[in-house]
Coordinates of C-alpha atoms in Angstrom, one line a residue:
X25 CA -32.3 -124.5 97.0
X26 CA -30.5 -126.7 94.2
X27 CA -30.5 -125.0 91.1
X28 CA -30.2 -126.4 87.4
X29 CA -27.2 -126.1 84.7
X30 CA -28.0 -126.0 81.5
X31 CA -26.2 -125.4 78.2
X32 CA -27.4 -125.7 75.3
X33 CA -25.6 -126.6 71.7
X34 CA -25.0 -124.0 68.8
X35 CA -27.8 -126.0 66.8
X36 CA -30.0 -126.0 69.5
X37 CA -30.4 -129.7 69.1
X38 CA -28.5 -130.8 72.2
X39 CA -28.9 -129.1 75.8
X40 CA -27.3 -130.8 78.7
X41 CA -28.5 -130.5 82.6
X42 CA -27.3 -131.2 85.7
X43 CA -28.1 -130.6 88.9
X44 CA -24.8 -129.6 90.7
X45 CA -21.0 -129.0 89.3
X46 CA -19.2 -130.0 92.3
X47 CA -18.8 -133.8 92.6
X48 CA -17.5 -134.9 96.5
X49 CA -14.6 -137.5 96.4
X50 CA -14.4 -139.6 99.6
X51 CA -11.2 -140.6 99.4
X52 CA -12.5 -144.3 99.1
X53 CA -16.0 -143.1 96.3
X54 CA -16.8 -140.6 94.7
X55 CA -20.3 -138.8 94.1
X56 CA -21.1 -140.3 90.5
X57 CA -22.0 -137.2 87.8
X58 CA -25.9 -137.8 87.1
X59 CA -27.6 -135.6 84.5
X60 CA -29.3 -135.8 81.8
X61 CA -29.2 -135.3 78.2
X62 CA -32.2 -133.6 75.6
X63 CA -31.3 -134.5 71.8
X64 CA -33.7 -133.8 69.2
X65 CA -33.5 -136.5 66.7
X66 CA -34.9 -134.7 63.6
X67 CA -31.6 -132.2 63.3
X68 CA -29.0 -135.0 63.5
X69 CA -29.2 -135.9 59.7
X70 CA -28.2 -139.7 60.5
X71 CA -25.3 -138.6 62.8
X72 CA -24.6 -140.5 66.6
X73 CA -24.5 -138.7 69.6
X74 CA -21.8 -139.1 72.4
X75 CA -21.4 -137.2 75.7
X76 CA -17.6 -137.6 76.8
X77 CA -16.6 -136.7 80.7
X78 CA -12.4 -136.0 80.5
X79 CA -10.0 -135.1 83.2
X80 CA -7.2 -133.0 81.4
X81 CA -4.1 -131.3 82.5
X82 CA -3.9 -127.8 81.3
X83 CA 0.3 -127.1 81.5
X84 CA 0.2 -124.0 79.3
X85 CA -1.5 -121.2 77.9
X86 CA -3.6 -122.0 74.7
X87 CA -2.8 -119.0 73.2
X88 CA 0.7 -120.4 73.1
X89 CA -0.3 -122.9 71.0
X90 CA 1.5 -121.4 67.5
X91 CA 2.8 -124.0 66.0
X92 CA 0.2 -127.1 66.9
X93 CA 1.6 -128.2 70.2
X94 CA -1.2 -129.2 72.5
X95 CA -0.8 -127.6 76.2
X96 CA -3.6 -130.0 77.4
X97 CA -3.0 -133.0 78.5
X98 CA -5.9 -135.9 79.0
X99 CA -5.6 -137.9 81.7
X100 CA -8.8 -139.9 81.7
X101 CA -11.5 -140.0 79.0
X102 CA -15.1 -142.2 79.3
X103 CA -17.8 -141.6 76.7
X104 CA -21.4 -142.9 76.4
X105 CA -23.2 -143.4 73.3
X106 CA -26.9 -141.8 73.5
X107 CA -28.6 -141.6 70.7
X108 CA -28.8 -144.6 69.4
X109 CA -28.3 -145.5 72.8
X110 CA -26.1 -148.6 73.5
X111 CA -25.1 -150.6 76.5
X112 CA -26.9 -151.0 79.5
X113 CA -28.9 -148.1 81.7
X114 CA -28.4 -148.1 85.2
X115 CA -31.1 -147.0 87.4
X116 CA -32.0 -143.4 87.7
X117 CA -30.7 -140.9 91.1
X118 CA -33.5 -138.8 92.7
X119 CA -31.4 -135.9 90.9
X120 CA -32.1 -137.6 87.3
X121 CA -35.9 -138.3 87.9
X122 CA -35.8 -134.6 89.1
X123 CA -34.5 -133.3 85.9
X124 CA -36.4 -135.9 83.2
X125 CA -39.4 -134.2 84.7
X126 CA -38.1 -130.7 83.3
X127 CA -36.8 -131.9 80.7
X128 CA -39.6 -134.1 79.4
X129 CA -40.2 -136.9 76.9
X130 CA -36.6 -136.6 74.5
X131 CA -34.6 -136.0 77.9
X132 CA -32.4 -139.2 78.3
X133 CA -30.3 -139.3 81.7
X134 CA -26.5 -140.7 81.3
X135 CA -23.9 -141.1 84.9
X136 CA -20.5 -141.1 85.0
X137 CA -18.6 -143.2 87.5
X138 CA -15.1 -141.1 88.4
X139 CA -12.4 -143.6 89.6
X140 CA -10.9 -142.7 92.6
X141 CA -7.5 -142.1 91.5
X142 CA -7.9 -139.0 89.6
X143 CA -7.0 -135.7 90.9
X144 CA -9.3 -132.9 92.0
X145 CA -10.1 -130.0 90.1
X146 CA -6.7 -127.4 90.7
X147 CA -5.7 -124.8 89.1
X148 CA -2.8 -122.6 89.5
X149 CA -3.1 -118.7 89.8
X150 CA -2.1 -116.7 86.6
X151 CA -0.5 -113.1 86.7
X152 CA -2.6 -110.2 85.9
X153 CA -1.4 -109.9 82.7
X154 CA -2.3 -113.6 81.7
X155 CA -5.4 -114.7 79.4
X156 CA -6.5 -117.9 78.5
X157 CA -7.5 -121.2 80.5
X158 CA -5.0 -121.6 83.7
X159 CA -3.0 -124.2 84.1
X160 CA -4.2 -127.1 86.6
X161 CA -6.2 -130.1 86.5
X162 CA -10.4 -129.5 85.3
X163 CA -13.0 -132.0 84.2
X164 CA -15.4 -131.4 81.3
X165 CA -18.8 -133.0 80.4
X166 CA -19.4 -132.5 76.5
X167 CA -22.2 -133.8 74.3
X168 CA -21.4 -133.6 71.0
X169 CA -22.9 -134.8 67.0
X170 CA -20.0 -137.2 65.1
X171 CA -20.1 -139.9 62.9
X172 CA -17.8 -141.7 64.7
X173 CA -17.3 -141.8 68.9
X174 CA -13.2 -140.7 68.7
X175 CA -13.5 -137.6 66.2
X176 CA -11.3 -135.0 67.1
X177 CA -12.9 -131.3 67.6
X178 CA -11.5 -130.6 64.7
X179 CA -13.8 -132.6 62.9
X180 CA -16.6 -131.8 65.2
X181 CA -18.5 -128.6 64.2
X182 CA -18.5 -126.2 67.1
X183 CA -22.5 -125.5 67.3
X184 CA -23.5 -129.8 67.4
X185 CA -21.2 -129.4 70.8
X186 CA -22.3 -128.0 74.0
X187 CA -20.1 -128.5 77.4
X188 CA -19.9 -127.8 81.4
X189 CA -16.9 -127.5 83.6
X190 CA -17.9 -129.1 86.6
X191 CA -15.3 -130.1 89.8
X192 CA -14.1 -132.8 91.7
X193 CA -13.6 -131.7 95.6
X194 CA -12.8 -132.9 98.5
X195 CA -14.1 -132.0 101.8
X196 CA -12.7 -132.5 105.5
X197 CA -13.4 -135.8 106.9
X198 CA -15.9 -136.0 109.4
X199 CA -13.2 -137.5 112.0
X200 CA -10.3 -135.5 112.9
X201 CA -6.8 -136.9 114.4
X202 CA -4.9 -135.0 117.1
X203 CA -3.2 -132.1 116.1
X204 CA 0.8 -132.1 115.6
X205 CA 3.8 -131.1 117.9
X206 CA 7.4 -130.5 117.7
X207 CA 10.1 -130.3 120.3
X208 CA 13.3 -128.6 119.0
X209 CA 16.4 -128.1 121.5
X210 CA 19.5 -126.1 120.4
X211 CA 22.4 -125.5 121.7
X212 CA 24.8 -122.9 121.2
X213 CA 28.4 -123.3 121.7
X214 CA 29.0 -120.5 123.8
X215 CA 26.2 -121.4 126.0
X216 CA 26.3 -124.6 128.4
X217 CA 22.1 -125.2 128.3
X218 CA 20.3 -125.5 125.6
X219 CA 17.1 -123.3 124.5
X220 CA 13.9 -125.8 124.0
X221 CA 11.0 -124.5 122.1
X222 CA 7.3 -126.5 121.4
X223 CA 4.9 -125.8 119.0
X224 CA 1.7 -127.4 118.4
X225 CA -1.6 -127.4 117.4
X226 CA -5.2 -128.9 118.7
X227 CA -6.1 -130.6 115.5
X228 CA -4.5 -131.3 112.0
X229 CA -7.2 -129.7 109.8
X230 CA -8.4 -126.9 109.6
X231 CA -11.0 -124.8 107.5
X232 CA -10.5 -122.1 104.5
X233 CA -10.9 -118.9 106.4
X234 CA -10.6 -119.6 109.9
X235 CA -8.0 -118.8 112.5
X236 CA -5.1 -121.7 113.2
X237 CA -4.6 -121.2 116.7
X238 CA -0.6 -122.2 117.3
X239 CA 0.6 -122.9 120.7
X240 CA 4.9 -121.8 121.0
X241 CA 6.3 -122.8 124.4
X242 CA 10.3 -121.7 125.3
X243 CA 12.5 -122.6 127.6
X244 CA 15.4 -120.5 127.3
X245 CA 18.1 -121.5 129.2
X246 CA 20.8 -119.8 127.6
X247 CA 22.4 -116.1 128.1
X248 CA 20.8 -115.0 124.6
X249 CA 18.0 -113.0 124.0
X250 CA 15.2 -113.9 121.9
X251 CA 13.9 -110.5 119.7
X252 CA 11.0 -111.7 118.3
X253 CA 8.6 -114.7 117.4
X254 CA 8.1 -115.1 113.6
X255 CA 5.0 -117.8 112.2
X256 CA 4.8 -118.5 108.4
X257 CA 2.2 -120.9 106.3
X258 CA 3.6 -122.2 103.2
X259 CA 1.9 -124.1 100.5
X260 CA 4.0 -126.6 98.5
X261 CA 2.6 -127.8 95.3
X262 CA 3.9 -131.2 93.4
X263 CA 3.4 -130.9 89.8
X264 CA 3.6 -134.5 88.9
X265 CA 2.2 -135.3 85.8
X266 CA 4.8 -133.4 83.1
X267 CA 7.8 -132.6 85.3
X268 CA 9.1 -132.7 88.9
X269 CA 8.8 -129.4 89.4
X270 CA 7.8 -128.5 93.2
X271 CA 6.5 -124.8 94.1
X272 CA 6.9 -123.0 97.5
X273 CA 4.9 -120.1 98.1
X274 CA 4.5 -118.6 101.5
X275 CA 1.0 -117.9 102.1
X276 CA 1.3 -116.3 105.4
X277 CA 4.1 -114.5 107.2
X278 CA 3.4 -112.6 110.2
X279 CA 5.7 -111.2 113.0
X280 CA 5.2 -110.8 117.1
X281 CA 7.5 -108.5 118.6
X282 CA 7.2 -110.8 122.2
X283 CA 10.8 -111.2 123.8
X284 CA 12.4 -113.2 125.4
X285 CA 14.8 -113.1 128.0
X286 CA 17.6 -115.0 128.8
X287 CA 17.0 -117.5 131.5
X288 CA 13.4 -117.5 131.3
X289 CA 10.5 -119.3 129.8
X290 CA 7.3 -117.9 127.6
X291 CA 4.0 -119.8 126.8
X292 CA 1.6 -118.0 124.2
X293 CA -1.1 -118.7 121.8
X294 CA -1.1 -117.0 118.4
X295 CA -4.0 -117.3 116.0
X296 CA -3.0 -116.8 112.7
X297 CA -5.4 -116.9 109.3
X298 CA -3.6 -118.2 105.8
X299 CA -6.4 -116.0 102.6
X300 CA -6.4 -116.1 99.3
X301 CA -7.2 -112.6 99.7
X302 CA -3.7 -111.4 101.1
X303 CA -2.3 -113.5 98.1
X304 CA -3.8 -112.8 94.9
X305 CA -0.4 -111.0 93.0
X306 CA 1.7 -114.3 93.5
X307 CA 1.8 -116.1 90.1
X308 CA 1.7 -120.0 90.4
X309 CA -0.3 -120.2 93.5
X310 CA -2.3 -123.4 94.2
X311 CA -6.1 -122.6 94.0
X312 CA -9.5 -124.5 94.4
X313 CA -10.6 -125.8 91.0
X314 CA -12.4 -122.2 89.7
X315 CA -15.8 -122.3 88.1
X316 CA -17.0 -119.3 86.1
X317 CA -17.4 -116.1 88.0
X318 CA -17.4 -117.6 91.3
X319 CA -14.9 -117.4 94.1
X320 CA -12.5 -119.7 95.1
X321 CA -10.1 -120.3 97.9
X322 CA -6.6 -121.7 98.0
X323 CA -6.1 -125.5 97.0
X324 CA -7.0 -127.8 99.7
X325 CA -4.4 -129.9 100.9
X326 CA -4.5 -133.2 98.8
X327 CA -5.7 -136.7 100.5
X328 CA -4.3 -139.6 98.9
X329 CA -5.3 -143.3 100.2
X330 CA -2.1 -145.4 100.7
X331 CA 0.3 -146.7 98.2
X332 CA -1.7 -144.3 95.7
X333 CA 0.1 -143.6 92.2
X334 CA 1.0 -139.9 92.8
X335 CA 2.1 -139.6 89.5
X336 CA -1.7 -139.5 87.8
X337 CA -2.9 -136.7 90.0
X338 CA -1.0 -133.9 87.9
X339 CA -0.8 -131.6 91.3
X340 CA -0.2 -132.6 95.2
X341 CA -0.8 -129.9 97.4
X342 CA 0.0 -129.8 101.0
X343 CA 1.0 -127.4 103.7
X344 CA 3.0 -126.6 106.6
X345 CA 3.7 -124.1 109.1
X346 CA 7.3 -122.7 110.4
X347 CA 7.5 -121.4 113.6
X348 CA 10.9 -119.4 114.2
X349 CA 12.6 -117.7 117.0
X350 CA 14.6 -114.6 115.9
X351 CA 17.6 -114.1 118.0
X352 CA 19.1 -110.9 116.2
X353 CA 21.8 -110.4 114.4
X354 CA 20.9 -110.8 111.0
X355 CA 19.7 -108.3 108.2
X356 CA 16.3 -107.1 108.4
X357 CA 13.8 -110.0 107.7
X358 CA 16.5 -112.2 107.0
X359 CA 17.2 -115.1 108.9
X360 CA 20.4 -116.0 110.7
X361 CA 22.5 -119.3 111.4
X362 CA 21.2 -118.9 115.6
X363 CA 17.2 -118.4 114.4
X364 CA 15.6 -121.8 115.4
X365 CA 12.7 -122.8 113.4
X366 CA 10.3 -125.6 114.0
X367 CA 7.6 -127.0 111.7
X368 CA 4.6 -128.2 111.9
X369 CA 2.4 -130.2 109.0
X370 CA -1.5 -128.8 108.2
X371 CA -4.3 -130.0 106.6
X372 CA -6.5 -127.0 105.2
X373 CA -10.0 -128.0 103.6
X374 CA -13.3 -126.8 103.0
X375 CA -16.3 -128.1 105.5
X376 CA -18.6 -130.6 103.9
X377 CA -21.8 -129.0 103.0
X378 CA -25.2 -129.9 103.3
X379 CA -26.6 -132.8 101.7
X380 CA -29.3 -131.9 98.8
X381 CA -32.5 -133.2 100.1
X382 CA -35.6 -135.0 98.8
X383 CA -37.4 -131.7 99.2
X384 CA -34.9 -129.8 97.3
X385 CA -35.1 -132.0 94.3
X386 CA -38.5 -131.6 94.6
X387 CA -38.6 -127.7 94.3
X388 CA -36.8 -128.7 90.6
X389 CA -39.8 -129.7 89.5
X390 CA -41.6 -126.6 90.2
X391 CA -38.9 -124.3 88.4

């Protein structure tokens, strides 16, 4: 069943709905952000009304924030002038005509078009002993009471605001491409044959939460011994928009104790299952943009279109998998100058959900 935000202003003379928080980009569109807007004209004393959608960078606690140094960064700002209104109304979505009916007769709807450049909502994962907004990339519809359509919140009194967090996601394309695959040959100088090994996958997406299913093939031709097969997930996060700073964190790192003789070839399929879950103490982890009290996942990997400015989207996530043959030798989980590793690229997303139907909306009008 859809179900209605609301939030309502200090004052009481603003409350702002909307019908969903989560906004789907396409890659090529985005879902534009319908709502609508009640203002009750007899409390605003001569004052405007605006309601403002930004995209902000958040690169730093605000608690920080001692000596008036802003750790918020806007990246795109749009605001619409309600009350008196001014421009040009374009027609009402199902979802608006759903909630004017709640609403009723000083409701007034108002849609934001997001470009297709911006990021999506992503925050990073702060220690346990951090307080305060994350850091990462949110969006924010506010409605607010100014004299003028640029005053600062400073100038704005807290109670003629009111405010939603709402996301920008991305969902895994309906059409898939074939999976990846790597051939690696080494060759030791003691040996005269080299040892080959594949790895590969079915598909190049996968879904939060289920298995990856990763195909290893060897062909060892050599007198070594292979001691054991080790897979690993990692995440790599871009943060583009203040620095060039680049995060690795290993998401997943398991260990098969198969062998592998010398002289011999192995074929296996392991199924392995990257969660937030089995991560939540590493600091600086990518994650899904978070709304209040509900879960999230880690980020999904980032889909650009081509010859897209990476520079505005503030994070780039993407991921990869390294698949390594441990020949001995070395300290204990420590690599050594014989392991072989091959790596593969992955694209980890959420399913696309159900569309909201006509019967849906309708139940709004009931509620």
């Amino acid at each position: 069943m859809a179900k209605v935000y609301k939030k309502t202003s200090g004052n009481g003379s603003l409350c702002l709905y909307l019908g969903r928080r989560d906004f789907v980009d396409h890659v090529e569109h985005v879902d534009p952000i319908d709502g609508v807007l009640k203002i009750d004209p007899s409390a605003l004393n001569g004052k405007k009304v605006w309601i403002q959608l930004a995209c902000a960078f958040h690169y730093g606690r605000e608690d920080l924030d001692v000596i008036g140094v802003s750790f918020r960064k806007d990246i795109w700002i749009k605001r619409i002038q309600m009350h008196p209104f001014e421009g040009t109304k374009p027609p009402n979505t199902p979802m608006q005509d759903a909630l004017l009916k709640k609403v009723g007769d000083h409701g007034h709807p108002f849609t934001f078009d997001i470009p297709v450049h911006l990021p999506c909502s992503v925050s990073l994962q702060p220690a346990p002993e951090d307080a305060g907004k994350p850091c990462g990339v949110d969006y924010e519809v506010k409605a607010y009471i100014a004299n003028e359509e640029d005053e600062t919140d400073e100038k704005v009194v807290k109670k003629d605001t009111c405010r939603l967090i709402i996301r920008k996601i991305q969902y895994a394309p309906s059409e898939l491409a074939a999976g990846p695959k790597t051939d690696l040959n080494k060759q030791f100088i003691t040996a005269d044959k080299p040892i080959h090994l594949e790895a590969s996958m079915e598909k190049e997406l996968y879904y939060h939460g289920d298995p990856i299913p990763i195909k290893v093939k060897v062909n060892n031709e050599t007198s070594k011994v292979v001691k054991k097969i080790k897979i690993s997930i990692h995440q790599i996060t871009d943060v583009l928009l203040y620095s060039a700073d680049k995060y690795h964190k290993c998401v997943l790192n398991e260990e098969f104790a198969d062998q592998i003789n010398a002289n011999s070839t192995f074929e296996k399929e392991y199924r392995v299952t990257p969660l937030l879950a089995n991560n939540k103490e590493k600091r600086g982890l990518s994650l899904d943009g978070k709304l209040k009290d509900e879960d999230t996942n880690l980020a999904s990997s980032t889909i650009l279109l081509p010859n897209m400015d990476k520079q505005i989207q503030g994070l780039v996530v993407s991921y990869k998998i390294r698949v390594t043959l441990i020949m001995g030798g070395g300290l204990l989980g420590s690599l050594t100058l014989s392991d072989i590793t091959a790596e593969l690229p992955l694209i980890l997303m959420s399913p696309k959900p159900a569309e909201v139907t006509d019967i849906d909306l309708e139940r709004l009008y009931s509620q």
